[in-house]
Amino acid sequence: MEKAADTKKRAGVPGPTGNPADDQLSIPGAVAEVARAAIKARSVQPDQPVGPDGQPAEAPPKRSRPELKADIAAERARLSELVKELEYRLDVGARTREVVEDIKADPVEGVKRHPAAAVGAVVVVAAVGTGVALLVRALLK
């Protein structure tokens, strides 16, 4: 059940625009954001500031060392949350175990929280049942 609480916390991770209300974090969006940050980090040269259009821009205002450290720490924390969200979304086995545990703990609430999993389970049971019935029918002929 701890992972279900983590899921709710992660749902508010801001997407590319930085506003959790506007964006849903997607794997391609997160990968693109990380790539943009990496390219920006490699291309920025301290002696020649570059604007968003790639042309030389005015030098940004000088910031103190503590301000720079705070900015770096905040960006690392934000990227860390992005990486955690990606790891969670890519770990299908853990997510499947969560759904199964939720449904085992309280079937009614579990089905309400995970309706797609419940429909999938019904379809699988029906397919297996149909296969067994056809096999028995074929053996009895």
PDB file of C-alpha atoms in Angstrom:
ATOM      1  CA  MET A   1       0.000   0.000   0.000  1.00  0.00           C
ATOM      2  CA  GLU A   2       3.011   2.329   0.418  1.00  0.00           C
ATOM      3  CA  LYS A   3       3.573   2.365  -3.319  1.00  0.00           C
ATOM      4  CA  ALA A   4      -0.025   3.485  -3.920  1.00  0.00           C
ATOM      5  CA  ALA A   5       0.642   6.513  -1.718  1.00  0.00           C
ATOM      6  CA  ASP A   6       3.865   7.194  -3.660  1.00  0.00           C
ATOM      7  CA  THR A   7       1.849   7.112  -6.870  1.00  0.00           C
ATOM      8  CA  LYS A   8      -0.426   9.855  -5.587  1.00  0.00           C
ATOM      9  CA  LYS A   9       2.563  11.980  -4.624  1.00  0.00           C
ATOM     10  CA  ARG A  10       4.186  11.543  -8.013  1.00  0.00           C
ATOM     11  CA  ALA A  11       1.029  12.491  -9.890  1.00  0.00           C
ATOM     12  CA  GLY A  12       1.778  16.175  -9.172  1.00  0.00           C
ATOM     13  CA  VAL A  13       5.243  16.153 -10.729  1.00  0.00           C
ATOM     14  CA  PRO A  14       5.279  19.051 -13.171  1.00  0.00           C
ATOM     15  CA  GLY A  15       5.638  18.254 -16.835  1.00  0.00           C
ATOM     16  CA  PRO A  16       7.440  20.252 -19.523  1.00  0.00           C
ATOM     17  CA  THR A  17       5.645  23.540 -18.774  1.00  0.00           C
ATOM     18  CA  GLY A  18       6.290  23.273 -15.053  1.00  0.00           C
ATOM     19  CA  ASN A  19       2.613  23.416 -14.118  1.00  0.00           C
ATOM     20  CA  PRO A  20       1.172  20.121 -12.774  1.00  0.00           C
ATOM     21  CA  ALA A  21      -2.365  21.284 -13.572  1.00  0.00           C
ATOM     22  CA  ASP A  22      -1.545  21.706 -17.271  1.00  0.00           C
ATOM     23  CA  ASP A  23       0.723  18.750 -17.925  1.00  0.00           C
ATOM     24  CA  GLN A  24       0.736  15.034 -17.473  1.00  0.00           C
ATOM     25  CA  LEU A  25       4.254  13.667 -17.306  1.00  0.00           C
ATOM     26  CA  SER A  26       4.910  11.438 -20.270  1.00  0.00           C
ATOM     27  CA  ILE A  27       7.962   9.339 -20.920  1.00  0.00           C
ATOM     28  CA  PRO A  28       8.711  10.961 -24.304  1.00  0.00           C
ATOM     29  CA  GLY A  29       8.176  14.424 -22.791  1.00  0.00           C
ATOM     30  CA  ALA A  30      10.477  13.678 -19.887  1.00  0.00           C
ATOM     31  CA  VAL A  31      13.170  12.250 -22.164  1.00  0.00           C
ATOM     32  CA  ALA A  32      12.932  15.323 -24.403  1.00  0.00           C
ATOM     33  CA  GLU A  33      13.189  17.628 -21.381  1.00  0.00           C
ATOM     34  CA  VAL A  34      16.264  15.838 -20.055  1.00  0.00           C
ATOM     35  CA  ALA A  35      17.846  15.925 -23.535  1.00  0.00           C
ATOM     36  CA  ARG A  36      17.161  19.654 -23.841  1.00  0.00           C
ATOM     37  CA  ALA A  37      18.717  20.266 -20.421  1.00  0.00           C
ATOM     38  CA  ALA A  38      21.788  18.212 -21.367  1.00  0.00           C
ATOM     39  CA  ILE A  39      22.226  20.063 -24.662  1.00  0.00           C
ATOM     40  CA  LYS A  40      21.764  23.395 -22.918  1.00  0.00           C
ATOM     41  CA  ALA A  41      24.314  22.457 -20.249  1.00  0.00           C
ATOM     42  CA  ARG A  42      26.873  21.492 -22.896  1.00  0.00           C
ATOM     43  CA  SER A  43      26.266  24.466 -25.166  1.00  0.00           C
ATOM     44  CA  VAL A  44      26.273  27.258 -22.585  1.00  0.00           C
ATOM     45  CA  GLN A  45      29.615  28.999 -22.466  1.00  0.00           C
ATOM     46  CA  PRO A  46      30.282  31.345 -19.561  1.00  0.00           C
ATOM     47  CA  ASP A  47      32.083  33.976 -21.662  1.00  0.00           C
ATOM     48  CA  GLN A  48      29.467  34.109 -24.431  1.00  0.00           C
ATOM     49  CA  PRO A  49      25.795  33.882 -23.325  1.00  0.00           C
ATOM     50  CA  VAL A  50      23.411  32.449 -25.925  1.00  0.00           C
ATOM     51  CA  GLY A  51      19.745  33.401 -26.226  1.00  0.00           C
ATOM     52  CA  PRO A  52      16.859  30.998 -26.929  1.00  0.00           C
ATOM     53  CA  ASP A  53      17.279  31.627 -30.662  1.00  0.00           C
ATOM     54  CA  GLY A  54      20.945  30.532 -30.546  1.00  0.00           C
ATOM     55  CA  GLN A  55      22.233  34.042 -31.098  1.00  0.00           C
ATOM     56  CA  PRO A  56      24.541  35.780 -28.625  1.00  0.00           C
ATOM     57  CA  ALA A  57      22.487  37.381 -25.856  1.00  0.00           C
ATOM     58  CA  GLU A  58      23.089  39.835 -23.053  1.00  0.00           C
ATOM     59  CA  ALA A  59      24.968  38.479 -20.123  1.00  0.00           C
ATOM     60  CA  PRO A  60      22.617  37.371 -17.350  1.00  0.00           C
ATOM     61  CA  PRO A  61      22.823  39.262 -14.088  1.00  0.00           C
ATOM     62  CA  LYS A  62      25.630  38.086 -11.857  1.00  0.00           C
ATOM     63  CA  ARG A  63      24.453  35.771  -9.117  1.00  0.00           C
ATOM     64  CA  SER A  64      26.180  34.909  -5.924  1.00  0.00           C
ATOM     65  CA  ARG A  65      27.653  31.485  -5.293  1.00  0.00           C
ATOM     66  CA  PRO A  66      24.917  30.523  -2.762  1.00  0.00           C
ATOM     67  CA  GLU A  67      22.213  31.486  -5.297  1.00  0.00           C
ATOM     68  CA  LEU A  68      23.846  29.327  -7.954  1.00  0.00           C
ATOM     69  CA  LYS A  69      24.162  26.415  -5.538  1.00  0.00           C
ATOM     70  CA  ALA A  70      20.491  26.774  -4.573  1.00  0.00           C
ATOM     71  CA  ASP A  71      19.467  26.796  -8.248  1.00  0.00           C
ATOM     72  CA  ILE A  72      21.557  23.719  -8.956  1.00  0.00           C
ATOM     73  CA  ALA A  73      20.130  21.891  -5.931  1.00  0.00           C
ATOM     74  CA  ALA A  74      16.567  22.751  -6.993  1.00  0.00           C
ATOM     75  CA  GLU A  75      17.181  21.555 -10.557  1.00  0.00           C
ATOM     76  CA  ARG A  76      18.764  18.324  -9.318  1.00  0.00           C
ATOM     77  CA  ALA A  77      15.771  17.685  -7.056  1.00  0.00           C
ATOM     78  CA  ARG A  78      13.366  18.289  -9.941  1.00  0.00           C
ATOM     79  CA  LEU A  79      15.321  16.005 -12.278  1.00  0.00           C
ATOM     80  CA  SER A  80      15.537  13.378  -9.534  1.00  0.00           C
ATOM     81  CA  GLU A  81      11.744  13.373  -9.284  1.00  0.00           C
ATOM     82  CA  LEU A  82      11.525  13.018 -13.072  1.00  0.00           C
ATOM     83  CA  VAL A  83      13.868  10.024 -13.012  1.00  0.00           C
ATOM     84  CA  LYS A  84      11.878   8.409 -10.168  1.00  0.00           C
ATOM     85  CA  GLU A  85       8.650   8.889 -12.116  1.00  0.00           C
ATOM     86  CA  LEU A  86      10.200   7.341 -15.224  1.00  0.00           C
ATOM     87  CA  GLU A  87      11.522   4.381 -13.232  1.00  0.00           C
ATOM     88  CA  TYR A  88       8.085   3.854 -11.725  1.00  0.00           C
ATOM     89  CA  ARG A  89       6.316   4.007 -15.075  1.00  0.00           C
ATOM     90  CA  LEU A  90       8.799   1.621 -16.701  1.00  0.00           C
ATOM     91  CA  ASP A  91       8.618  -0.976 -13.900  1.00  0.00           C
ATOM     92  CA  VAL A  92       5.564  -2.824 -15.191  1.00  0.00           C
ATOM     93  CA  GLY A  93       6.082  -5.804 -12.873  1.00  0.00           C
ATOM     94  CA  ALA A  94       5.953  -3.655  -9.747  1.00  0.00           C
ATOM     95  CA  ARG A  95       2.878  -1.808 -11.002  1.00  0.00           C
ATOM     96  CA  THR A  96       1.170  -5.134 -11.747  1.00  0.00           C
ATOM     97  CA  ARG A  97       1.951  -6.386  -8.235  1.00  0.00           C
ATOM     98  CA  GLU A  98       0.466  -3.159  -6.833  1.00  0.00           C
ATOM     99  CA  VAL A  99      -2.773  -3.699  -8.729  1.00  0.00           C
ATOM    100  CA  VAL A 100      -2.984  -7.333  -7.625  1.00  0.00           C
ATOM    101  CA  GLU A 101      -2.310  -6.381  -3.988  1.00  0.00           C
ATOM    102  CA  ASP A 102      -4.950  -3.627  -4.125  1.00  0.00           C
ATOM    103  CA  ILE A 103      -7.535  -6.020  -5.533  1.00  0.00           C
ATOM    104  CA  LYS A 104      -6.646  -8.749  -3.011  1.00  0.00           C
ATOM    105  CA  ALA A 105      -6.850  -6.318  -0.072  1.00  0.00           C
ATOM    106  CA  ASP A 106     -10.276  -4.926  -0.996  1.00  0.00           C
ATOM    107  CA  PRO A 107     -11.779  -6.310  -4.198  1.00  0.00           C
ATOM    108  CA  VAL A 108     -14.504  -3.666  -4.547  1.00  0.00           C
ATOM    109  CA  GLU A 109     -12.157  -0.704  -4.026  1.00  0.00           C
ATOM    110  CA  GLY A 110      -9.443  -2.396  -6.100  1.00  0.00           C
ATOM    111  CA  VAL A 111     -11.781  -2.771  -9.075  1.00  0.00           C
ATOM    112  CA  LYS A 112     -12.916   0.857  -8.682  1.00  0.00           C
ATOM    113  CA  ARG A 113      -9.275   2.062  -8.681  1.00  0.00           C
ATOM    114  CA  HIS A 114      -8.125  -0.227 -11.502  1.00  0.00           C
ATOM    115  CA  PRO A 115     -11.070  -0.851 -13.856  1.00  0.00           C
ATOM    116  CA  ALA A 116      -8.858  -1.667 -16.853  1.00  0.00           C
ATOM    117  CA  ALA A 117      -7.096  -4.420 -14.903  1.00  0.00           C
ATOM    118  CA  ALA A 118     -10.437  -5.887 -13.838  1.00  0.00           C
ATOM    119  CA  VAL A 119     -11.724  -5.947 -17.428  1.00  0.00           C
ATOM    120  CA  GLY A 120      -8.447  -7.493 -18.579  1.00  0.00           C
ATOM    121  CA  ALA A 121      -8.711 -10.214 -15.935  1.00  0.00           C
ATOM    122  CA  VAL A 122     -12.288 -11.020 -16.985  1.00  0.00           C
ATOM    123  CA  VAL A 123     -11.222 -11.263 -20.632  1.00  0.00           C
ATOM    124  CA  VAL A 124      -8.318 -13.580 -19.765  1.00  0.00           C
ATOM    125  CA  VAL A 125     -10.543 -15.835 -17.635  1.00  0.00           C
ATOM    126  CA  ALA A 126     -13.137 -15.963 -20.417  1.00  0.00           C
ATOM    127  CA  ALA A 127     -10.472 -16.801 -23.020  1.00  0.00           C
ATOM    128  CA  VAL A 128      -8.985 -19.577 -20.883  1.00  0.00           C
ATOM    129  CA  GLY A 129     -12.457 -20.946 -20.119  1.00  0.00           C
ATOM    130  CA  THR A 130     -13.360 -20.945 -23.803  1.00  0.00           C
ATOM    131  CA  GLY A 131     -10.089 -22.673 -24.668  1.00  0.00           C
ATOM    132  CA  VAL A 132     -10.647 -25.378 -22.048  1.00  0.00           C
ATOM    133  CA  ALA A 133     -14.242 -25.891 -23.213  1.00  0.00           C
ATOM    134  CA  LEU A 134     -13.141 -26.245 -26.855  1.00  0.00           C
ATOM    135  CA  LEU A 135     -10.375 -28.665 -25.853  1.00  0.00           C
ATOM    136  CA  VAL A 136     -12.800 -30.840 -23.848  1.00  0.00           C
ATOM    137  CA  ARG A 137     -15.278 -30.761 -26.728  1.00  0.00           C
ATOM    138  CA  ALA A 138     -12.579 -31.798 -29.205  1.00  0.00           C
ATOM    139  CA  LEU A 139     -11.423 -34.654 -26.961  1.00  0.00           C
ATOM    140  CA  LEU A 140     -14.949 -35.990 -26.488  1.00  0.00           C
ATOM    141  CA  LYS A 141     -15.650 -36.197 -30.249  1.00  0.00           C
TER     142      LYS A 141
END
